[in-house]
Coordinates of C-alpha atoms and ligand atoms in Angstrom, one line a residue:
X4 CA -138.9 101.5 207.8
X5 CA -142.4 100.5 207.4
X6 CA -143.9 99.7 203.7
X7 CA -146.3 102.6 204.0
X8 CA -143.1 104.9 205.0
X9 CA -141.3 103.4 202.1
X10 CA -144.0 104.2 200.0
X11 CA -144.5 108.3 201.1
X12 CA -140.7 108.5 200.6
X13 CA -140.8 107.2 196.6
X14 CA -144.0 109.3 196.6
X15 CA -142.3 112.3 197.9
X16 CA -138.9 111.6 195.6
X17 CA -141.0 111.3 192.4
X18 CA -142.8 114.9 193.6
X19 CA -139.5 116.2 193.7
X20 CA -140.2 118.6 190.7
X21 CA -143.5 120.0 192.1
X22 CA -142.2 120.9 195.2
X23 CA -138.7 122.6 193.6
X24 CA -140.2 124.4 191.0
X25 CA -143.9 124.4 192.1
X26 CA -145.6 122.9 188.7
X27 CA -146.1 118.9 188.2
X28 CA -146.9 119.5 184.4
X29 CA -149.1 117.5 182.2
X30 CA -147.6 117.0 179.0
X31 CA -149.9 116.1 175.9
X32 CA -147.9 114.6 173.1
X33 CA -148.1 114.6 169.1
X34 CA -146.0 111.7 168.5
X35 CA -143.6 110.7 165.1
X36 CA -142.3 107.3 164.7
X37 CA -138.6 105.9 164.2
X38 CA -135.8 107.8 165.3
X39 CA -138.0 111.0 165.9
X40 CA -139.7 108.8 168.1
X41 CA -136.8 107.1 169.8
X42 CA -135.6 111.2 170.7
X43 CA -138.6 111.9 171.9
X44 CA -139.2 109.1 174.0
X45 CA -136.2 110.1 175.8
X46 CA -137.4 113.6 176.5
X47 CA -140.7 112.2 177.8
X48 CA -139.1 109.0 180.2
X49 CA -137.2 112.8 182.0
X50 CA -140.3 114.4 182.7
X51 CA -142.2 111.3 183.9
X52 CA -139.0 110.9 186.4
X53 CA -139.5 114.4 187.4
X54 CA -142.9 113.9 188.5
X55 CA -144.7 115.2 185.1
X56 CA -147.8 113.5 183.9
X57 CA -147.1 112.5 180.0
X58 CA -149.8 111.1 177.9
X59 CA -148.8 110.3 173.9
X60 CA -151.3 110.3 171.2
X61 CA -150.8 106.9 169.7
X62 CA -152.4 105.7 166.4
X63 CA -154.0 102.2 166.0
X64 CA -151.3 102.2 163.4
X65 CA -148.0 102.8 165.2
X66 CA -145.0 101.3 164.2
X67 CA -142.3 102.8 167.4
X68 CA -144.7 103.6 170.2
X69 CA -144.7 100.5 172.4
X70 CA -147.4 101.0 175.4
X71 CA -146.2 97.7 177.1
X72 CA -142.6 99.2 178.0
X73 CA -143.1 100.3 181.9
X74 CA -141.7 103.6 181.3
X75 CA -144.5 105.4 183.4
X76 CA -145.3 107.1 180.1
X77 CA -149.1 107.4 179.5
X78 CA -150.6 106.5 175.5
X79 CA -154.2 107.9 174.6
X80 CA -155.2 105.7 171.7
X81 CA -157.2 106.3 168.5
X82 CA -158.2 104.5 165.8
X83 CA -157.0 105.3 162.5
X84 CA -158.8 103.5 159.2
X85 CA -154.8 102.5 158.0
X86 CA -153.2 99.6 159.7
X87 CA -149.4 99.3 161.1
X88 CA -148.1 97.5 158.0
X89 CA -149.8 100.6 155.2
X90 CA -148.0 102.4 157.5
X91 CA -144.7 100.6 157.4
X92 CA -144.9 100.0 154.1
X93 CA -145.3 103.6 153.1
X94 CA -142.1 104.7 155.4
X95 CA -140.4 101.9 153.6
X96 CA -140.9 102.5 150.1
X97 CA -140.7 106.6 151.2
X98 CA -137.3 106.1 152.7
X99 CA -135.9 103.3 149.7
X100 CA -137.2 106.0 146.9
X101 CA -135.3 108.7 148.8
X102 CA -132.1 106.2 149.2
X103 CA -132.2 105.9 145.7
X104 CA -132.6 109.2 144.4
X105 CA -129.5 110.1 142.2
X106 CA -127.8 112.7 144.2
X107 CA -125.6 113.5 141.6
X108 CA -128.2 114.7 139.1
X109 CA -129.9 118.3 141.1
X110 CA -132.1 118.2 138.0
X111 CA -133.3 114.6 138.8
X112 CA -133.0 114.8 142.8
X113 CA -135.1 118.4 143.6
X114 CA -138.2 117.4 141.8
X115 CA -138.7 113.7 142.9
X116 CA -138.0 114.7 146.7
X117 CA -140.8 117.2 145.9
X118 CA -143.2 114.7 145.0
X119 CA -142.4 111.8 148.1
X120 CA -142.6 115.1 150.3
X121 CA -146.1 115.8 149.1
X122 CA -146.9 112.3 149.5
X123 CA -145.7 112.7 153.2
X124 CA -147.1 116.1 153.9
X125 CA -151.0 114.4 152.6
X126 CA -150.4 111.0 154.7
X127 CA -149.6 113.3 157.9
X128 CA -152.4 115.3 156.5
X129 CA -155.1 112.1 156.4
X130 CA -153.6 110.7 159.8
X131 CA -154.1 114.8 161.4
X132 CA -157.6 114.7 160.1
X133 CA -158.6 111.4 161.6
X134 CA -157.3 112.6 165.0
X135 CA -159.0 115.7 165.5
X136 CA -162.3 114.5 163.8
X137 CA -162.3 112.0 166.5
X138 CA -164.8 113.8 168.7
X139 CA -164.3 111.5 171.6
X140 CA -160.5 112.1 171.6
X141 CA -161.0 115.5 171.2
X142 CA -163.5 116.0 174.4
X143 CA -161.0 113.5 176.5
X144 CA -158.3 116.0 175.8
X145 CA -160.6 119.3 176.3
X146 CA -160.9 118.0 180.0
X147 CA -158.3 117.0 180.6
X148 CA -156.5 120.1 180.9
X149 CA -153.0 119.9 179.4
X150 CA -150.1 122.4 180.6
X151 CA -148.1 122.1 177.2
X152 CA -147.8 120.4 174.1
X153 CA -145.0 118.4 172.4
X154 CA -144.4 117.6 169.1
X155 CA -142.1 117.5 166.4
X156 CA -142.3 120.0 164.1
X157 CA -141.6 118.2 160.8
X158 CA -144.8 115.9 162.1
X159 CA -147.4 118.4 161.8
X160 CA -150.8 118.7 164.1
X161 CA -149.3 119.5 167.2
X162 CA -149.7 123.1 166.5
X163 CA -153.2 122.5 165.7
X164 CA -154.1 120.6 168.9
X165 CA -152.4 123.2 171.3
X166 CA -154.3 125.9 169.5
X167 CA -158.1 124.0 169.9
X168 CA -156.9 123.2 173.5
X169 CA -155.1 126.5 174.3
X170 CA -152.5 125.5 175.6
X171 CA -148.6 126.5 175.0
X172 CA -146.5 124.4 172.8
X173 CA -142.7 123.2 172.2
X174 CA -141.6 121.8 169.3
X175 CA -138.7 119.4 168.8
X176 CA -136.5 119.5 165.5
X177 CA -134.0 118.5 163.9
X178 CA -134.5 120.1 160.4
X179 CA -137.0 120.9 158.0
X180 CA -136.2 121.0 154.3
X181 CA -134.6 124.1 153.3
X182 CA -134.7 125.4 157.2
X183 CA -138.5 126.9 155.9
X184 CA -140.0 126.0 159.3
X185 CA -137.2 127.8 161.3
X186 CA -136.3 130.4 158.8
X187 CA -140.3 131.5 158.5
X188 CA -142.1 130.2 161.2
X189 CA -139.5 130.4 163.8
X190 CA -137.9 133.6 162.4
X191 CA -134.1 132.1 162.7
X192 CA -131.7 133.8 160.4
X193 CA -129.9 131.7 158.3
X194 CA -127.5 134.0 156.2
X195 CA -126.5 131.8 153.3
X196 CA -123.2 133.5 152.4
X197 CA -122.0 131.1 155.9
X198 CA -124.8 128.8 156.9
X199 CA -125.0 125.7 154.8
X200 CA -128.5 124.9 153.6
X201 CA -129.6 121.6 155.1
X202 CA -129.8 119.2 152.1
X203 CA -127.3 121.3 150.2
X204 CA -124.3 119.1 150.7
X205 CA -122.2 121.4 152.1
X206 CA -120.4 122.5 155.1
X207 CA -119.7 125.6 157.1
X208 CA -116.2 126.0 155.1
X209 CA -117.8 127.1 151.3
X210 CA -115.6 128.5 148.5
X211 CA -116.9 131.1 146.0
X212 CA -118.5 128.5 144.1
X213 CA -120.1 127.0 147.1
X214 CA -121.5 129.9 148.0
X215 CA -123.2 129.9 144.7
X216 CA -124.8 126.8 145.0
X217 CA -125.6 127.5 148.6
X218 CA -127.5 130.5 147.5
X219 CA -129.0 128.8 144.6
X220 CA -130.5 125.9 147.5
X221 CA -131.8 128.2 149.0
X222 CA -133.9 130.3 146.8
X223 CA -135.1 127.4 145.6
X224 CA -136.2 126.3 148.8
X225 CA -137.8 129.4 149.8
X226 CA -139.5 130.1 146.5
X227 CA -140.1 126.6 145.1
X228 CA -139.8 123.5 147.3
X229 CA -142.4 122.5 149.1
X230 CA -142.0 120.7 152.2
X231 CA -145.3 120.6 152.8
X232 CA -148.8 120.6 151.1
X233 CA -149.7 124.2 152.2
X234 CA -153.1 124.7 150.4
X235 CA -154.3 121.8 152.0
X236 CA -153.2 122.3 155.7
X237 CA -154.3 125.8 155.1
X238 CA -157.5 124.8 154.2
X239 CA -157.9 121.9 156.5
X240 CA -156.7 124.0 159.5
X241 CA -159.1 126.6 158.7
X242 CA -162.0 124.0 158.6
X243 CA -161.1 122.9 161.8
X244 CA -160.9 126.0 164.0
X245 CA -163.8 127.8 162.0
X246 CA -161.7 130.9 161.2
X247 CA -159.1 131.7 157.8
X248 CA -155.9 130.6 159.3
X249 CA -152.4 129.8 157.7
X250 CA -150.5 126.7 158.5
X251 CA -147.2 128.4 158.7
X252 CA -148.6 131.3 161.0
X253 CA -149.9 128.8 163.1
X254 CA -146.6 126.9 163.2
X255 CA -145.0 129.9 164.2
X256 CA -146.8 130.7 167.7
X257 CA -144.7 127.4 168.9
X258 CA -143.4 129.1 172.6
X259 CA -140.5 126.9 171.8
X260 CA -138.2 125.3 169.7
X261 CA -135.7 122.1 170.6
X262 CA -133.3 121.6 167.6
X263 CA -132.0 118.2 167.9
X264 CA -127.7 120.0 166.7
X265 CA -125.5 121.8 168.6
X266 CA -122.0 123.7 167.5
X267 CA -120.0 120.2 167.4
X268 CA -122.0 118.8 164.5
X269 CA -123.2 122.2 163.0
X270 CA -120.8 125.2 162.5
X271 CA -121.9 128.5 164.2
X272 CA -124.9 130.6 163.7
X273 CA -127.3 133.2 165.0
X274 CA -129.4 131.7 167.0
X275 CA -133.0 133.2 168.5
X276 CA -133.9 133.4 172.8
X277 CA -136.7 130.9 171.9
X278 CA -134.4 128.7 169.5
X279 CA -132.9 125.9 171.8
X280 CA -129.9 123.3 170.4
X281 CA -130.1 120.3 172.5
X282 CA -128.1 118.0 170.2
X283 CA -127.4 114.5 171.8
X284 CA -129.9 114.6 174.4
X285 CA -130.2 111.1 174.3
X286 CA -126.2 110.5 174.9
X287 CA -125.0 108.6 177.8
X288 CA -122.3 107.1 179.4
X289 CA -121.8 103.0 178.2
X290 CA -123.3 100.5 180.0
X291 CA -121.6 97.1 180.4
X292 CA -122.4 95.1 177.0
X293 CA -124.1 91.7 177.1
X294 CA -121.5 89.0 177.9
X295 CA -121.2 87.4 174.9
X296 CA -120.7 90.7 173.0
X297 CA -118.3 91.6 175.5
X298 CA -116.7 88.2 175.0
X299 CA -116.1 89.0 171.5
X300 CA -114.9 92.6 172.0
X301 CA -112.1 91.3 174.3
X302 CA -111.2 88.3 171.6
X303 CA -110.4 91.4 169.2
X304 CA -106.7 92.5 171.1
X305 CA -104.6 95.4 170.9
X306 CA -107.1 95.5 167.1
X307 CA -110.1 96.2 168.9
X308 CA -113.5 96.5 167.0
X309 CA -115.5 98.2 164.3
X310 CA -119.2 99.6 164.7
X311 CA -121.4 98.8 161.6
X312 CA -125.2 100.2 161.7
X313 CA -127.3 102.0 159.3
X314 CA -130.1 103.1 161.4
X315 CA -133.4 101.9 162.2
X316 CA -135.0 102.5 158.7
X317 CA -132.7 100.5 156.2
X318 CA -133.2 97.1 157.0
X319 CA -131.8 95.0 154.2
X320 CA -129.9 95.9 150.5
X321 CA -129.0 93.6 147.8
X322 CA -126.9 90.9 148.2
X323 CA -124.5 92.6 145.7
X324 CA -123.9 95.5 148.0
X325 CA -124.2 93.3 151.5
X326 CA -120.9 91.4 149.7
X327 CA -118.7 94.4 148.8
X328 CA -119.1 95.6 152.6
X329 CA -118.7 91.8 153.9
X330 CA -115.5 91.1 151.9
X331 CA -114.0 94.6 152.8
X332 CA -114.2 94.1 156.4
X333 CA -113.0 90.3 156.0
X334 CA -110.1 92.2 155.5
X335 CA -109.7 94.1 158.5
X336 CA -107.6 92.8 161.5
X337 CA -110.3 94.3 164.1
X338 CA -113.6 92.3 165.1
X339 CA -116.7 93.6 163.8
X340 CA -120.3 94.4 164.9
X341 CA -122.7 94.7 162.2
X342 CA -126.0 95.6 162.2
X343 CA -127.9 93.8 159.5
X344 CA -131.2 92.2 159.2
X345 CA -130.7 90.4 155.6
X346 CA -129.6 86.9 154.4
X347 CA -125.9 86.5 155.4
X348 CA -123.5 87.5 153.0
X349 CA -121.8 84.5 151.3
X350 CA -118.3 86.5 151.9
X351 CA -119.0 87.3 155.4
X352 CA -115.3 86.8 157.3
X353 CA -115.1 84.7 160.6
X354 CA -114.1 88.5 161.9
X355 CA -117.5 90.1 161.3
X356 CA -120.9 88.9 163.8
X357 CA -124.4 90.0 162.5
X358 CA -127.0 91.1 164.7
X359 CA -130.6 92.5 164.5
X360 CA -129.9 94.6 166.9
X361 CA -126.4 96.2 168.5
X362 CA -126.6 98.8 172.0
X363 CA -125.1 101.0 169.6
X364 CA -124.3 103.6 172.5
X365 CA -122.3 101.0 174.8
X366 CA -120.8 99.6 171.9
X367 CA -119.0 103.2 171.0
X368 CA -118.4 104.1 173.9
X369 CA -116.2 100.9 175.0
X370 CA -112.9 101.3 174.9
X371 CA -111.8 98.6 172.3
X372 CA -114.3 100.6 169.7
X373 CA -111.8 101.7 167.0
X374 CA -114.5 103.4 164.2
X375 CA -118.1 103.7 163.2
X376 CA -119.5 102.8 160.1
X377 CA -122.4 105.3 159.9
X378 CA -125.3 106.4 157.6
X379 CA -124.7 109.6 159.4
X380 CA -128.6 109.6 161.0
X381 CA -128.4 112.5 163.6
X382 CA -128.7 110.0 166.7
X383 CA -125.7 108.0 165.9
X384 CA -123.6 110.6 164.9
X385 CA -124.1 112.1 168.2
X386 CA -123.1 108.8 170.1
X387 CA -119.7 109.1 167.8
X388 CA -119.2 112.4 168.9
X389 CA -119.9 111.5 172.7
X390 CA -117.9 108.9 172.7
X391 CA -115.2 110.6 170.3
X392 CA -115.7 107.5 167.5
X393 CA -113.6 108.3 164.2
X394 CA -116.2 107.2 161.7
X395 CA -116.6 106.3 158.2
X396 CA -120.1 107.8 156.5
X397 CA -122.3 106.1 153.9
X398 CA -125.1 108.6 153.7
X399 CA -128.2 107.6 152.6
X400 CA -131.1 110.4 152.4
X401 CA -132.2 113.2 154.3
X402 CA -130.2 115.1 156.4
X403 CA -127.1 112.0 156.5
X404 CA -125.3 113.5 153.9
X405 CA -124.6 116.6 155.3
X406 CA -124.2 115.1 158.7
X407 CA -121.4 113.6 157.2
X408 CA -120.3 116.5 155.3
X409 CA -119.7 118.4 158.7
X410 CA -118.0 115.5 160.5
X411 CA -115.4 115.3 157.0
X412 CA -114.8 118.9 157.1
X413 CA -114.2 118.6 161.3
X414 CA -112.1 116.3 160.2
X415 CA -113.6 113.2 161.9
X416 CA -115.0 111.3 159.1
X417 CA -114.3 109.8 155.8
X418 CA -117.2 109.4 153.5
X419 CA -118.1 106.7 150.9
X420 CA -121.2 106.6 148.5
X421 CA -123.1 103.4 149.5
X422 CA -124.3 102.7 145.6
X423 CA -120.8 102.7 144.0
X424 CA -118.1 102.0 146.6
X425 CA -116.0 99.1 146.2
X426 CA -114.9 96.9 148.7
X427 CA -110.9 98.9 148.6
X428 CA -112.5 101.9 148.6
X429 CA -114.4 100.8 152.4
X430 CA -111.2 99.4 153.3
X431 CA -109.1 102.0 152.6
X432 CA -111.2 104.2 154.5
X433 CA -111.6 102.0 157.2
X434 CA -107.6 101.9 157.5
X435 CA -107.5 105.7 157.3
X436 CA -109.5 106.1 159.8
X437 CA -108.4 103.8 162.6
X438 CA -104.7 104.4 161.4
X439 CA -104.6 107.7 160.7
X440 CA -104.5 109.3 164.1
X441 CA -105.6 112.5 163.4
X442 CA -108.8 111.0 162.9
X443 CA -109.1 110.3 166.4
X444 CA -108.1 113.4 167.8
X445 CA -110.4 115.4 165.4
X446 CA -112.9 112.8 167.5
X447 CA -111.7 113.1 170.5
X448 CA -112.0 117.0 169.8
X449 CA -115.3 117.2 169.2
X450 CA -116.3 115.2 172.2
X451 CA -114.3 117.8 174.4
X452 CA -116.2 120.3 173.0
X453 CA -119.6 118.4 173.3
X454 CA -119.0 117.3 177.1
X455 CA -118.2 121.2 177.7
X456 CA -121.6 122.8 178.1
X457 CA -123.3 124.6 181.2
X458 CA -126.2 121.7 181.3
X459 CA -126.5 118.6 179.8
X460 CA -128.5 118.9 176.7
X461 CA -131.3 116.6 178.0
X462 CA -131.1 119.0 180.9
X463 CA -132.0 122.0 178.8
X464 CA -134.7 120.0 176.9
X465 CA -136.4 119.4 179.7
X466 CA -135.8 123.0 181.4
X467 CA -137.2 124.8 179.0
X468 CA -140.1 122.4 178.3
X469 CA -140.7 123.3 182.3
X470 CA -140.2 126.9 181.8
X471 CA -142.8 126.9 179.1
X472 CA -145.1 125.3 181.3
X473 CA -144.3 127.8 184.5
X474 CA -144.8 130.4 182.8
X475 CA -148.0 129.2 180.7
X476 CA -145.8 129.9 177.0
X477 CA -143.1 132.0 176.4
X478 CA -144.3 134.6 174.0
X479 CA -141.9 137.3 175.9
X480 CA -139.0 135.3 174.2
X481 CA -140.3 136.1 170.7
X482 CA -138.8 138.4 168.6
X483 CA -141.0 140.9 166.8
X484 CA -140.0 139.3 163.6
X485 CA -143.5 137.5 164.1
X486 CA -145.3 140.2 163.6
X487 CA -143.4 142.5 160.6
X488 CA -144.4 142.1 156.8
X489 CA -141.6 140.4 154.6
X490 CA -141.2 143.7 153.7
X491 CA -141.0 145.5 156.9
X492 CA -138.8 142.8 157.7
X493 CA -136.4 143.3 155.4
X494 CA -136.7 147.1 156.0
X495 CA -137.7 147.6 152.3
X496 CA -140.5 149.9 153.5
X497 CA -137.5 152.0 155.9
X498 CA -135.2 151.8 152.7
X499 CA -137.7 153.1 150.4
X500 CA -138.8 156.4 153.0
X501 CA -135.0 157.1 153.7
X502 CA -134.4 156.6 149.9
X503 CA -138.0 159.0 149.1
X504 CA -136.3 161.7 151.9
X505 CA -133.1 161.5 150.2
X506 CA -134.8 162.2 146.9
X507 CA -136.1 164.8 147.9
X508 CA -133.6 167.3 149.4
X509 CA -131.5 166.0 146.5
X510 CA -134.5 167.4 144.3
X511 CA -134.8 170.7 146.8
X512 CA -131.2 171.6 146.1
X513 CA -130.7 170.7 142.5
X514 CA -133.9 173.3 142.4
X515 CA -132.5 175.8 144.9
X516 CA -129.7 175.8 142.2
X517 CA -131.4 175.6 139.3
X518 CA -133.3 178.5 140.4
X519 CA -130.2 180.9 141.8
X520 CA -128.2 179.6 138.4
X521 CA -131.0 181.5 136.8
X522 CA -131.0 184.3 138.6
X523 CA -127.6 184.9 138.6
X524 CA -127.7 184.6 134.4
X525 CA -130.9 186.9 134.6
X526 CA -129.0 189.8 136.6
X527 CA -126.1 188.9 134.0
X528 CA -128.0 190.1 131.4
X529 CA -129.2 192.7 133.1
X530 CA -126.1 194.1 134.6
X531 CA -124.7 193.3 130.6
X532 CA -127.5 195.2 129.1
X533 CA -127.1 198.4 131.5
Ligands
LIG3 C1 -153.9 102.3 174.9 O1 -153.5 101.0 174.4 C2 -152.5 100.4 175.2 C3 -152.2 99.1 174.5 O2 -153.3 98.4 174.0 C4 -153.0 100.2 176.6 O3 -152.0 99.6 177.4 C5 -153.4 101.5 177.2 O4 -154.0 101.4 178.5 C6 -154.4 102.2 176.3 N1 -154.7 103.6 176.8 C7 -155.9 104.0 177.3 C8 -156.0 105.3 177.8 O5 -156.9 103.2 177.2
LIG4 C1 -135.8 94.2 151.3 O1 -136.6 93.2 151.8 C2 -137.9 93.1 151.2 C3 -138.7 92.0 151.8 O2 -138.1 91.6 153.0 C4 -137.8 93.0 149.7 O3 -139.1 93.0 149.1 C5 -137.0 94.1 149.1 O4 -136.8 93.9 147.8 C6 -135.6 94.2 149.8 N1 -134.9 95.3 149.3 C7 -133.7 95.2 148.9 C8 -133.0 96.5 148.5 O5 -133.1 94.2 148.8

């Protein structure tokens, strides 16, 4: 075969998507950065091998997006007046204030995750701003005609761009505080006498008392958290597109939403025809590791080896904490792989290897891999679950602690509290875990379940992205929810006319009698008198 015939072959294999479902989609993106990013990314590197066009909005200031990577992935830059490190440095000291919140104190914890939220929601609100003030930008984009829009939805703007470009737009999520952006903008019914609040602690299994504080959670986050700085995105959106608008209204025309959980690491709900759970999209089989990792693996034995990460946004912790871990897993008969970017601990044991960086995913899913030692971020708990990892949980902030909540009550996890663990207590749990076997099979479980689905999760991602894009949005998926009154929605307006109707044949009849009890004494008398 000649070059040229070579070359209308790849052409034709790369079409392949056009000429199955008859759209080649161009995908405008409204990036985040870290882990959101990393999810994403993986999302965007399907389309582009399904013959989609993607093109990213990238920030002089990004920290994850990386244009040189030949991933066929397209970036649209802008300049931003803040540089990578202010950027860095504010998701830094954002996530270190959050570790070190005091989870133990509500009265402490609520109101200072208020105020780093508000700080969030104004630097997303600045770094908005500059984008679609950039009149350049914003005529590149008007031409270049864009099929659909992706964004995640706890990174705000996306919304705002589809709407100035009219176009369609899918969000991907994993959570928002308090569920507000699902529960109000994406009309998802979240009764709290069984669904945990997010950032409540709790799991899907909740005593009478639970309940309590589950309900408590969530009037306070529907009535006074919040999650993002509304009168200013109001105001700012409104500015923009010439016209009163509301930020969560305008959140709420997404055609689509992608929640990064699925029934292994959540526990049942009601769901929505629009509302999509395509937890551990970005799961795959193991690849071989590197050979001196794999070297190292195999010197473990019949012991096999420990995973040790916690995540892409805590890079160091005090020496003080970085020895209680080292000494503990000096301990442990099984090799270790930790993922640390600090000084070496001065009790590190001959058993334990540090490395910036670990392929987390092959790692767990080789067979020698005996446990996890998680901060319980969504991504990895999903690779623990693919690969049916026991793990041990040091949550964190956001949403790690009730990751790790679920995964104890599924019985697949032990959980530690990174500030005041001692090295027994990490050792202990790192014992139960690889010793106890039920552990394993809770694991094991829970992969089962995961690998069971009618399409891969990716698959279903990228599916409905598609299906958004064939049939120019998806507004016939939307409940009427959208468009009812709080009232209307909860029926009050019904309750109160059934409740008026009531009222009044009640009212007819007590008068009916009323009146025939007076006849009836009136002829009384009569008949007395004659
Ligand atoms: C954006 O910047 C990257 C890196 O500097 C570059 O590779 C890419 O071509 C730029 N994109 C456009 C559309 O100019
Ligand atoms: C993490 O490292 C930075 C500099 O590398 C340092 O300023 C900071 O104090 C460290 N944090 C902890 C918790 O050790």
């Amino acid at each position: 075969m000649s070059m040229k015939h070579v070359s209308v072959l790849l052409l034709l294999l790369q079409m392949s998507c056009c000429f199955r479902f008859g759209i080649c989609g161009k995908v405008l993106v409204w990036p985040m950065e870290y882990s959101h990013w990393m999810n994403l990314n993986i999302i965007l590197e399907e389309l582009v091998r399904r013959g989609h066009e993607v093109i990213v909005l990238r920030n002089s200031a990004s920290i994850f997006l990386d244009p040189s990577k030949e991933t066929g992935i397209k970036f649209e830059n802008f300049s931003v007046s803040f540089t990578k490190d202010d950027l860095e440095d504010f998701f830094t000291q954002w996530v270190n204030k959050w570790t070190d919140l005091d989870k133990d104190s509500y009265w402490g914890y609520f109101p200072l995750m208020q105020e780093m939220f508000l700080e969030y929601s104004d630097s997303f609100e600045n770094l908005c701003k500059e984008a679609v003030s950039n009149k350049k930008l914003m005529a590149k984009l008007q031409e270049s005609k864009f099929d659909v829009l992706l964004s995640d939805a706890i990174g705000p703007c996306g919304e705002l761009l589809a709407e100035l470009l009219k176009i369609p737009f899918v969000y991907s999520l994993r959570f928002s505080p308090g569920h507000i952006l699902e529960k109000y903008s994406g009309g998802l019914t979240l009764p709290p006498s069984y669904v945990p609040m997010i950032l409540s602690d709790l799991s899907g299994k909740m005593k009478f008392m639970e309940r309590v504080k589950n309900m408590l959670c969530m009037l306070y986050f529907d009535f006074w958290f919040q999650t993002f700085n509304e009168n200013r995105w109001d105001r700012l959106y409104s500015e923009v597109l010439g016209r009163p608008v509301k930020f969560y209204e305008l959140v709420g025309k997404a055609d689509m939403w992608l929640i990064r959980s699925y029934w292994d690491l959540e526990f049942p709900r009601p769901t929505l025809p629009n509302i999509h759970f395509v937890g551990g999209l970005h799961c795959k089989p193991a690849q071989p590791l590197p050979k001196e990792m794999e070297d190292f693996v195999q010197s473990s034995g019949e012991e096999g080896v420990v995973v040790f990460s916690l995540g892409s946004m805590v890079s160091n912790m005090t020496e003080e904490r970085a020895n209680v871990i080292a000494s503990a897993l000096a301990q442990l008969p099984q090799k270790i792989f930790w993922r640390f970017d600090g000084q070496k601990p001065s009790s590190l044991g001959s058993n334990t290897r540090l490395y910036k960086w670990i392929p987390q995913n092959d790692l767990l899913g080789h067979p020698k891999t005996k446990a996890f030692i998680t901060h319980g971020g969504t991504n990895g708990i999903y690779e623990a679950i693919y690969h049916g990892v026991p793990m041990v949980g040091i949550p964190l902030f956001a949403d790690q602690p009730d990751n790790i909540v679920h995964m104890q009550a599924k019985g697949a996890a032990v959980r530690l509290d990174f500030n005041t663990m001692t090295s027994t207590d990490l050792l202990n749990a790192l014992k139960t875990v690889i010793y106890n076997p039920s552990y394993k099979e809770n694991a094991m479980r829970l992969s089962r379940i995961h690998h069971d689905q009618p399409t891969k999760p990716l698959d279903r991602a990228v599916f409905w992205i598609e299906y958004v894009m064939r049939h120019k949005g998806a507004k016939h998926l939307r409940v009427a929810a959208h468009d009812l009154t709080w009232y209307q929605y909860h029926s009050l307006d019904v309750i109160g006319f059934l409740l008026a109707c009531v009222g009044t044949v009640v009212f007819i009849i007590l008068e009916c009698c009323l009146f025939s009890y007076k006849m009836f004494v009136k002829t009384g008398k009569k008949n007395k008198k004659e």
